[in-house]
């Protein structure tokens, strides 16, 4: 069962939620500084990071799985008045979009509680354009935020770098960049802007493997397909011979010493 969208939205209105959004946005902006003329999709609950791209991108759409529910987006807090209608609701692994429709996809609060993670990634692969890029923002297995139920990152399965690598490669994505964020402890009184920035600067240098969030960028390559699965063993000739037929020795050829071979 997915965490309700209303609860996630309520979290991002708190100091902890603002810290999570800001720290991850710094990493995302470094990866994608410009989306001018591009089509951008946010999957799961990605609106906190989708908002900055709404003015520069050609199209921005927020898709939320039915099991999670949806909220209206944009809601007027981003300075665009009362504009609405860029969020949609649907089946988790059946997106209502054409193939290769989006150039960029932001995935947040999605894989942790997905019923079928591999099928979801393959559906995202379908709607991403060739050589398009996808970023996953997920709870980090080694981080403190994955251990606190009071935040959305404490629900579902957190991930390590190795787990995300295997999942992405299994869906024909190629990981291209990694980052971690949110080193501040998940306590509301320690998540003010100055404190969070301080923890972020120190954490990157002293304990880089313990950020609360893990971010990975992956590319959709269509020129080559990675083979999957184990090879199928071939039956020996003896085992495949019909019953009643005995093996015949192969004829031997001899050459006399005084004859040319």
mmCIF file of N, CA and C in Angstrom, residues 128-245:
data_model
loop_
_atom_site.group_PDB
_atom_site.id
_atom_site.type_symbol
_atom_site.label_atom_id
_atom_site.label_comp_id
_atom_site.label_asym_id
_atom_site.label_seq_id
_atom_site.Cartn_x
_atom_site.Cartn_y
_atom_site.Cartn_z
ATOM 1 N N UNK A 128 10.200 7.174 -22.432
ATOM 2 C CA UNK A 128 11.370 8.047 -22.501
ATOM 3 C C UNK A 128 11.945 8.004 -23.912
ATOM 4 N N UNK A 129 12.374 9.161 -24.405
ATOM 5 C CA UNK A 129 12.910 9.242 -25.758
ATOM 6 C C UNK A 129 14.283 8.566 -25.828
ATOM 7 N N UNK A 130 14.710 8.133 -27.024
ATOM 8 C CA UNK A 130 16.048 7.564 -27.167
ATOM 9 C C UNK A 130 17.121 8.543 -26.687
ATOM 10 N N UNK A 131 18.044 8.040 -25.898
ATOM 11 C CA UNK A 131 19.092 8.836 -25.263
ATOM 12 C C UNK A 131 18.524 9.838 -24.259
ATOM 13 N N UNK A 132 17.255 9.668 -23.887
ATOM 14 C CA UNK A 132 16.664 10.498 -22.842
ATOM 15 C C UNK A 132 17.233 10.125 -21.483
ATOM 16 N N UNK A 133 16.981 10.978 -20.496
ATOM 17 C CA UNK A 133 17.584 10.783 -19.173
ATOM 18 C C UNK A 133 16.514 10.744 -18.084
ATOM 19 N N UNK A 134 16.756 9.873 -17.123
ATOM 20 C CA UNK A 134 15.849 9.671 -15.999
ATOM 21 C C UNK A 134 16.641 9.846 -14.711
ATOM 22 N N UNK A 135 16.049 10.501 -13.722
ATOM 23 C CA UNK A 135 16.664 10.628 -12.405
ATOM 24 C C UNK A 135 15.732 10.019 -11.360
ATOM 25 N N UNK A 136 16.292 9.144 -10.537
ATOM 26 C CA UNK A 136 15.548 8.548 -9.419
ATOM 27 C C UNK A 136 16.029 9.194 -8.134
ATOM 28 N N UNK A 137 15.084 9.681 -7.337
ATOM 29 C CA UNK A 137 15.358 10.205 -5.996
ATOM 30 C C UNK A 137 14.713 9.236 -5.021
ATOM 31 N N UNK A 138 15.523 8.552 -4.224
ATOM 32 C CA UNK A 138 14.988 7.493 -3.353
ATOM 33 C C UNK A 138 15.663 7.541 -1.995
ATOM 34 N N UNK A 139 15.032 6.875 -1.039
ATOM 35 C CA UNK A 139 15.618 6.765 0.293
ATOM 36 C C UNK A 139 16.871 5.901 0.233
ATOM 37 N N UNK A 140 17.929 6.351 0.891
ATOM 38 C CA UNK A 140 19.203 5.645 0.896
ATOM 39 C C UNK A 140 19.225 4.632 2.038
ATOM 40 N N UNK A 141 19.627 3.413 1.729
ATOM 41 C CA UNK A 141 19.598 2.339 2.718
ATOM 42 C C UNK A 141 20.464 2.648 3.933
ATOM 43 N N UNK A 142 21.579 3.331 3.741
ATOM 44 C CA UNK A 142 22.496 3.613 4.850
ATOM 45 C C UNK A 142 22.181 4.922 5.568
ATOM 46 N N UNK A 143 21.180 5.650 5.114
ATOM 47 C CA UNK A 143 20.862 6.946 5.706
ATOM 48 C C UNK A 143 19.900 6.837 6.876
ATOM 49 N N UNK A 144 19.898 7.873 7.713
ATOM 50 C CA UNK A 144 19.024 7.881 8.887
ATOM 51 C C UNK A 144 17.558 8.105 8.529
ATOM 52 N N UNK A 145 17.273 8.763 7.413
ATOM 53 C CA UNK A 145 15.896 9.093 7.066
ATOM 54 C C UNK A 145 15.077 7.854 6.729
ATOM 55 N N UNK A 146 15.709 6.801 6.262
ATOM 56 C CA UNK A 146 14.990 5.563 5.942
ATOM 57 C C UNK A 146 14.524 4.831 7.190
ATOM 58 N N UNK A 147 14.987 5.252 8.363
ATOM 59 C CA UNK A 147 14.644 4.583 9.620
ATOM 60 C C UNK A 147 13.600 5.338 10.426
ATOM 61 N N UNK A 148 13.042 6.411 9.866
ATOM 62 C CA UNK A 148 12.074 7.238 10.590
ATOM 63 C C UNK A 148 10.729 7.160 9.888
ATOM 64 N N UNK A 149 9.747 6.576 10.551
ATOM 65 C CA UNK A 149 8.426 6.416 9.942
ATOM 66 C C UNK A 149 7.673 7.729 9.784
ATOM 67 N N UNK A 150 8.121 8.792 10.464
ATOM 68 C CA UNK A 150 7.396 10.055 10.421
ATOM 69 C C UNK A 150 7.605 10.806 9.107
ATOM 70 N N UNK A 151 8.472 10.298 8.235
ATOM 71 C CA UNK A 151 8.678 10.917 6.932
ATOM 72 C C UNK A 151 8.339 9.901 5.839
ATOM 73 N N UNK A 152 8.006 10.337 4.631
ATOM 74 C CA UNK A 152 7.710 9.386 3.548
ATOM 75 C C UNK A 152 8.894 8.501 3.181
ATOM 76 N N UNK A 153 10.120 8.927 3.508
ATOM 77 C CA UNK A 153 11.291 8.129 3.174
ATOM 78 C C UNK A 153 11.442 6.918 4.092
ATOM 79 N N UNK A 154 10.657 6.855 5.157
ATOM 80 C CA UNK A 154 10.708 5.720 6.069
ATOM 81 C C UNK A 154 9.740 4.615 5.714
ATOM 82 N N UNK A 155 9.101 4.696 4.563
ATOM 83 C CA UNK A 155 8.133 3.689 4.135
ATOM 84 C C UNK A 155 8.645 2.977 2.886
ATOM 85 N N UNK A 156 8.331 1.698 2.771
ATOM 86 C CA UNK A 156 8.764 0.945 1.605
ATOM 87 C C UNK A 156 10.211 0.505 1.723
ATOM 88 N N UNK A 157 10.824 0.213 0.592
ATOM 89 C CA UNK A 157 12.189 -0.318 0.562
ATOM 90 C C UNK A 157 13.191 0.788 0.234
ATOM 91 N N UNK A 158 14.189 1.011 1.084
ATOM 92 C CA UNK A 158 15.279 1.934 0.710
ATOM 93 C C UNK A 158 16.243 1.206 -0.213
ATOM 94 N N UNK A 159 17.158 1.954 -0.818
ATOM 95 C CA UNK A 159 18.029 1.376 -1.831
ATOM 96 C C UNK A 159 19.493 1.687 -1.562
ATOM 97 N N UNK A 160 20.333 0.773 -1.989
ATOM 98 C CA UNK A 160 21.765 1.019 -2.062
ATOM 99 C C UNK A 160 22.130 1.291 -3.521
ATOM 100 N N UNK A 161 23.352 1.694 -3.745
ATOM 101 C CA UNK A 161 23.799 1.959 -5.116
ATOM 102 C C UNK A 161 23.782 0.677 -5.953
ATOM 103 N N UNK A 162 24.210 -0.423 -5.359
ATOM 104 C CA UNK A 162 24.224 -1.675 -6.093
ATOM 105 C C UNK A 162 22.837 -2.146 -6.478
ATOM 106 N N UNK A 163 21.870 -1.988 -5.589
ATOM 107 C CA UNK A 163 20.501 -2.408 -5.885
ATOM 108 C C UNK A 163 19.903 -1.591 -7.016
ATOM 109 N N UNK A 164 20.114 -0.284 -6.994
ATOM 110 C CA UNK A 164 19.593 0.553 -8.074
ATOM 111 C C UNK A 164 20.291 0.252 -9.403
ATOM 112 N N UNK A 165 21.573 -0.029 -9.342
ATOM 113 C CA UNK A 165 22.297 -0.359 -10.572
ATOM 114 C C UNK A 165 21.717 -1.600 -11.223
ATOM 115 N N UNK A 166 21.494 -2.644 -10.444
ATOM 116 C CA UNK A 166 20.946 -3.886 -11.003
ATOM 117 C C UNK A 166 19.535 -3.685 -11.535
ATOM 118 N N UNK A 167 18.719 -2.916 -10.812
ATOM 119 C CA UNK A 167 17.351 -2.675 -11.268
ATOM 120 C C UNK A 167 17.329 -1.895 -12.575
ATOM 121 N N UNK A 168 18.169 -0.881 -12.683
ATOM 122 C CA UNK A 168 18.201 -0.063 -13.898
ATOM 123 C C UNK A 168 18.739 -0.844 -15.085
ATOM 124 N N UNK A 169 19.813 -1.581 -14.888
ATOM 125 C CA UNK A 169 20.366 -2.355 -15.986
ATOM 126 C C UNK A 169 19.411 -3.450 -16.445
ATOM 127 N N UNK A 170 18.649 -4.006 -15.511
ATOM 128 C CA UNK A 170 17.657 -5.007 -15.881
ATOM 129 C C UNK A 170 16.537 -4.435 -16.727
ATOM 130 N N UNK A 171 16.314 -3.118 -16.636
ATOM 131 C CA UNK A 171 15.287 -2.449 -17.441
ATOM 132 C C UNK A 171 15.888 -1.731 -18.646
ATOM 133 N N UNK A 172 17.158 -2.045 -18.979
ATOM 134 C CA UNK A 172 17.849 -1.490 -20.149
ATOM 135 C C UNK A 172 18.170 -0.006 -20.016
ATOM 136 N N UNK A 173 18.383 0.459 -18.784
ATOM 137 C CA UNK A 173 18.935 1.787 -18.538
ATOM 138 C C UNK A 173 20.412 1.637 -18.203
ATOM 139 N N UNK A 174 21.168 2.684 -18.459
ATOM 140 C CA UNK A 174 22.587 2.701 -18.110
ATOM 141 C C UNK A 174 22.839 3.835 -17.121
ATOM 142 N N UNK A 175 23.158 3.536 -15.841
ATOM 143 C CA UNK A 175 23.461 4.601 -14.885
ATOM 144 C C UNK A 175 24.632 5.448 -15.356
ATOM 145 N N UNK A 176 24.484 6.769 -15.254
ATOM 146 C CA UNK A 176 25.517 7.676 -15.755
ATOM 147 C C UNK A 176 26.045 8.632 -14.701
ATOM 148 N N UNK A 177 25.320 8.864 -13.601
ATOM 149 C CA UNK A 177 25.789 9.786 -12.558
ATOM 150 C C UNK A 177 25.122 9.427 -11.242
ATOM 151 N N UNK A 178 25.858 9.656 -10.149
ATOM 152 C CA UNK A 178 25.360 9.340 -8.809
ATOM 153 C C UNK A 178 25.582 10.531 -7.889
ATOM 154 N N UNK A 179 24.693 10.667 -6.901
ATOM 155 C CA UNK A 179 24.853 11.710 -5.887
ATOM 156 C C UNK A 179 24.078 11.294 -4.646
ATOM 157 N N UNK A 180 24.469 11.859 -3.517
ATOM 158 C CA UNK A 180 23.729 11.665 -2.264
ATOM 159 C C UNK A 180 23.422 13.038 -1.689
ATOM 160 N N UNK A 181 22.347 13.104 -0.915
ATOM 161 C CA UNK A 181 21.925 14.386 -0.356
ATOM 162 C C UNK A 181 21.242 14.148 0.978
ATOM 163 N N UNK A 182 20.972 15.230 1.686
ATOM 164 C CA UNK A 182 20.220 15.219 2.941
ATOM 165 C C UNK A 182 21.001 14.523 4.056
ATOM 166 N N UNK A 183 22.053 15.177 4.497
ATOM 167 C CA UNK A 183 22.876 14.642 5.578
ATOM 168 C C UNK A 183 22.392 15.078 6.956
ATOM 169 N N UNK A 184 21.511 16.065 7.021
ATOM 170 C CA UNK A 184 20.989 16.511 8.313
ATOM 171 C C UNK A 184 20.145 15.402 8.940
ATOM 172 N N UNK A 185 20.194 15.215 10.258
ATOM 173 C CA UNK A 185 19.342 14.216 10.913
ATOM 174 C C UNK A 185 17.866 14.547 10.688
ATOM 175 N N UNK A 186 17.001 13.537 10.681
ATOM 176 C CA UNK A 186 15.579 13.765 10.389
ATOM 177 C C UNK A 186 14.783 14.309 11.572
ATOM 178 N N UNK A 187 15.314 15.307 12.220
ATOM 179 C CA UNK A 187 14.641 15.946 13.341
ATOM 180 C C UNK A 187 14.226 17.345 12.913
ATOM 181 N N UNK A 188 13.001 17.696 13.191
ATOM 182 C CA UNK A 188 12.452 18.942 12.685
ATOM 183 C C UNK A 188 13.257 20.159 13.130
ATOM 184 N N UNK A 189 13.740 20.166 14.356
ATOM 185 C CA UNK A 189 14.434 21.342 14.876
ATOM 186 C C UNK A 189 15.848 21.487 14.306
ATOM 187 N N UNK A 190 16.349 20.439 13.600
ATOM 188 C CA UNK A 190 17.663 20.521 12.993
ATOM 189 C C UNK A 190 17.602 20.722 11.488
ATOM 190 N N UNK A 191 16.404 20.966 10.965
ATOM 191 C CA UNK A 191 16.239 21.041 9.518
ATOM 192 C C UNK A 191 15.986 22.450 9.015
ATOM 193 N N UNK A 192 16.421 23.449 9.773
ATOM 194 C CA UNK A 192 16.334 24.802 9.268
ATOM 195 C C UNK A 192 17.307 24.997 8.105
ATOM 196 N N UNK A 193 17.139 26.040 7.297
ATOM 197 C CA UNK A 193 17.992 26.239 6.117
ATOM 198 C C UNK A 193 19.480 26.275 6.435
ATOM 199 N N UNK A 194 19.885 27.052 7.459
ATOM 200 C CA UNK A 194 21.304 27.167 7.778
ATOM 201 C C UNK A 194 21.862 25.857 8.312
ATOM 202 N N UNK A 195 21.122 25.220 9.210
ATOM 203 C CA UNK A 195 21.596 23.964 9.792
ATOM 204 C C UNK A 195 21.709 22.883 8.739
ATOM 205 N N UNK A 196 20.689 22.773 7.870
ATOM 206 C CA UNK A 196 20.714 21.751 6.824
ATOM 207 C C UNK A 196 21.882 21.972 5.870
ATOM 208 N N UNK A 197 22.139 23.224 5.507
ATOM 209 C CA UNK A 197 23.263 23.511 4.621
ATOM 210 C C UNK A 197 24.592 23.166 5.281
ATOM 211 N N UNK A 198 24.678 23.415 6.589
ATOM 212 C CA UNK A 198 25.903 23.076 7.306
ATOM 213 C C UNK A 198 26.155 21.581 7.317
ATOM 214 N N UNK A 199 25.113 20.811 7.631
ATOM 215 C CA UNK A 199 25.254 19.354 7.615
ATOM 216 C C UNK A 199 25.604 18.858 6.219
ATOM 217 N N UNK A 200 25.051 19.497 5.192
ATOM 218 C CA UNK A 200 25.299 19.062 3.827
ATOM 219 C C UNK A 200 26.774 19.261 3.463
ATOM 220 N N UNK A 201 27.324 20.398 3.820
ATOM 221 C CA UNK A 201 28.720 20.679 3.488
ATOM 222 C C UNK A 201 29.672 19.743 4.227
ATOM 223 N N UNK A 202 29.394 19.514 5.508
ATOM 224 C CA UNK A 202 30.265 18.646 6.299
ATOM 225 C C UNK A 202 30.084 17.190 5.890
ATOM 226 N N UNK A 203 28.834 16.775 5.676
ATOM 227 C CA UNK A 203 28.567 15.383 5.348
ATOM 228 C C UNK A 203 29.197 14.936 4.046
ATOM 229 N N UNK A 204 29.226 15.809 3.059
ATOM 230 C CA UNK A 204 29.830 15.455 1.770
ATOM 231 C C UNK A 204 31.308 15.118 1.919
ATOM 232 N N UNK A 205 31.973 15.725 2.889
ATOM 233 C CA UNK A 205 33.412 15.531 3.050
ATOM 234 C C UNK A 205 33.741 14.422 4.045
ATOM 235 N N UNK A 206 32.991 14.349 5.159
ATOM 236 C CA UNK A 206 33.357 13.433 6.236
ATOM 237 C C UNK A 206 32.681 12.076 6.148
ATOM 238 N N UNK A 207 31.411 12.041 5.783
ATOM 239 C CA UNK A 207 30.710 10.751 5.674
ATOM 240 C C UNK A 207 29.834 10.733 4.413
ATOM 241 N N UNK A 208 30.455 10.728 3.231
ATOM 242 C CA UNK A 208 29.705 10.834 1.980
ATOM 243 C C UNK A 208 28.755 9.667 1.719
ATOM 244 N N UNK A 209 28.948 8.538 2.379
ATOM 245 C CA UNK A 209 28.088 7.386 2.123
ATOM 246 C C UNK A 209 26.831 7.335 2.961
ATOM 247 N N UNK A 210 26.561 8.361 3.780
ATOM 248 C CA UNK A 210 25.438 8.287 4.705
ATOM 249 C C UNK A 210 24.383 9.368 4.478
ATOM 250 N N UNK A 211 24.266 9.863 3.274
ATOM 251 C CA UNK A 211 23.199 10.805 2.977
ATOM 252 C C UNK A 211 21.839 10.130 3.056
ATOM 253 N N UNK A 212 20.827 10.884 3.426
ATOM 254 C CA UNK A 212 19.490 10.317 3.550
ATOM 255 C C UNK A 212 18.850 9.951 2.231
ATOM 256 N N UNK A 213 19.279 10.615 1.146
ATOM 257 C CA UNK A 213 18.727 10.357 -0.180
ATOM 258 C C UNK A 213 19.835 9.935 -1.126
ATOM 259 N N UNK A 214 19.504 9.052 -2.047
ATOM 260 C CA UNK A 214 20.420 8.663 -3.106
ATOM 261 C C UNK A 214 19.782 9.050 -4.439
ATOM 262 N N UNK A 215 20.558 9.676 -5.289
ATOM 263 C CA UNK A 215 20.084 10.105 -6.608
ATOM 264 C C UNK A 215 20.923 9.412 -7.668
ATOM 265 N N UNK A 216 20.267 8.923 -8.690
ATOM 266 C CA UNK A 216 20.972 8.316 -9.809
ATOM 267 C C UNK A 216 20.359 8.809 -11.109
ATOM 268 N N UNK A 217 21.225 9.200 -12.035
ATOM 269 C CA UNK A 217 20.783 9.536 -13.384
ATOM 270 C C UNK A 217 21.086 8.347 -14.283
ATOM 271 N N UNK A 218 20.132 7.991 -15.139
ATOM 272 C CA UNK A 218 20.306 6.871 -16.061
ATOM 273 C C UNK A 218 19.888 7.292 -17.460
ATOM 274 N N UNK A 219 20.518 6.684 -18.457
ATOM 275 C CA UNK A 219 20.283 7.015 -19.862
ATOM 276 C C UNK A 219 19.616 5.833 -20.546
ATOM 277 N N UNK A 220 18.681 6.142 -21.437
ATOM 278 C CA UNK A 220 18.045 5.104 -22.246
ATOM 279 C C UNK A 220 18.839 4.931 -23.528
ATOM 280 N N UNK A 221 19.547 3.810 -23.635
ATOM 281 C CA UNK A 221 20.281 3.493 -24.850
ATOM 282 C C UNK A 221 19.464 2.501 -25.673
ATOM 283 N N UNK A 222 19.344 2.752 -26.952
ATOM 284 C CA UNK A 222 18.578 1.849 -27.813
ATOM 285 C C UNK A 222 19.457 1.199 -28.879
ATOM 286 N N UNK A 223 20.721 1.526 -28.930
ATOM 287 C CA UNK A 223 21.592 0.970 -29.960
ATOM 288 C C UNK A 223 22.074 -0.424 -29.674
ATOM 289 N N UNK A 224 22.096 -0.800 -28.388
ATOM 290 C CA UNK A 224 22.580 -2.130 -28.017
ATOM 291 C C UNK A 224 21.729 -2.656 -26.884
ATOM 292 N N UNK A 225 21.520 -3.955 -26.880
ATOM 293 C CA UNK A 225 20.724 -4.610 -25.843
ATOM 294 C C UNK A 225 21.634 -5.525 -25.053
ATOM 295 N N UNK A 226 21.598 -5.383 -23.746
ATOM 296 C CA UNK A 226 22.424 -6.208 -22.865
ATOM 297 C C UNK A 226 21.803 -7.592 -22.732
ATOM 298 N N UNK A 227 22.501 -8.695 -23.048
ATOM 299 C CA UNK A 227 21.907 -10.023 -22.903
ATOM 300 C C UNK A 227 21.635 -10.344 -21.448
ATOM 301 N N UNK A 228 20.529 -10.994 -21.198
ATOM 302 C CA UNK A 228 20.137 -11.337 -19.835
ATOM 303 C C UNK A 228 19.906 -12.830 -19.740
ATOM 304 N N UNK A 229 20.048 -13.400 -18.547
ATOM 305 C CA UNK A 229 19.726 -14.793 -18.311
ATOM 306 C C UNK A 229 20.905 -15.713 -18.516
ATOM 307 N N UNK A 230 20.760 -16.952 -18.034
ATOM 308 C CA UNK A 230 21.816 -17.943 -18.137
ATOM 309 C C UNK A 230 21.698 -18.704 -19.445
ATOM 310 N N UNK A 231 22.805 -19.212 -19.993
ATOM 311 C CA UNK A 231 22.726 -19.978 -21.230
ATOM 312 C C UNK A 231 21.970 -21.284 -21.037
ATOM 313 N N UNK A 232 21.267 -21.733 -22.076
ATOM 314 C CA UNK A 232 20.502 -22.973 -22.020
ATOM 315 C C UNK A 232 21.423 -24.125 -22.375
ATOM 316 N N UNK A 233 21.535 -25.160 -21.504
ATOM 317 C CA UNK A 233 22.434 -26.275 -21.807
ATOM 318 C C UNK A 233 21.924 -27.085 -22.991
ATOM 319 N N UNK A 234 22.843 -27.590 -23.795
ATOM 320 C CA UNK A 234 22.517 -28.418 -24.950
ATOM 321 C C UNK A 234 22.631 -29.876 -24.567
ATOM 322 N N UNK A 235 21.637 -30.702 -24.960
ATOM 323 C CA UNK A 235 21.673 -32.125 -24.639
ATOM 324 C C UNK A 235 22.821 -32.809 -25.379
ATOM 325 N N UNK A 236 23.502 -33.726 -24.703
ATOM 326 C CA UNK A 236 24.533 -34.505 -25.403
ATOM 327 C C UNK A 236 23.920 -35.323 -26.526
ATOM 328 N N UNK A 237 24.718 -35.659 -27.519
ATOM 329 C CA UNK A 237 24.231 -36.420 -28.668
ATOM 330 C C UNK A 237 23.660 -37.755 -28.253
ATOM 331 N N UNK A 238 24.304 -38.435 -27.272
ATOM 332 C CA UNK A 238 23.856 -39.757 -26.839
ATOM 333 C C UNK A 238 22.461 -39.685 -26.234
ATOM 334 N N UNK A 239 22.204 -38.632 -25.468
ATOM 335 C CA UNK A 239 20.906 -38.506 -24.808
ATOM 336 C C UNK A 239 19.813 -38.180 -25.801
ATOM 337 N N UNK A 240 20.173 -37.566 -26.935
ATOM 338 C CA UNK A 240 19.162 -37.157 -27.890
ATOM 339 C C UNK A 240 18.868 -38.222 -28.947
ATOM 340 N N UNK A 241 19.595 -39.383 -28.938
ATOM 341 C CA UNK A 241 19.406 -40.419 -29.952
ATOM 342 C C UNK A 241 18.113 -41.184 -29.691
ATOM 343 N N UNK A 242 17.284 -41.471 -30.702
ATOM 344 C CA UNK A 242 16.047 -42.236 -30.502
ATOM 345 C C UNK A 242 16.329 -43.602 -29.921
ATOM 346 N N UNK A 243 15.339 -44.120 -29.186
ATOM 347 C CA UNK A 243 15.480 -45.424 -28.556
ATOM 348 C C UNK A 243 15.619 -46.501 -29.621
ATOM 349 N N UNK A 244 16.418 -47.544 -29.346
ATOM 350 C CA UNK A 244 16.599 -48.655 -30.262
ATOM 351 C C UNK A 244 17.762 -48.509 -31.191
ATOM 352 N N UNK A 245 18.355 -47.299 -31.256
ATOM 353 C CA UNK A 245 19.516 -47.080 -32.113
ATOM 354 C C UNK A 245 20.753 -47.003 -31.244
#
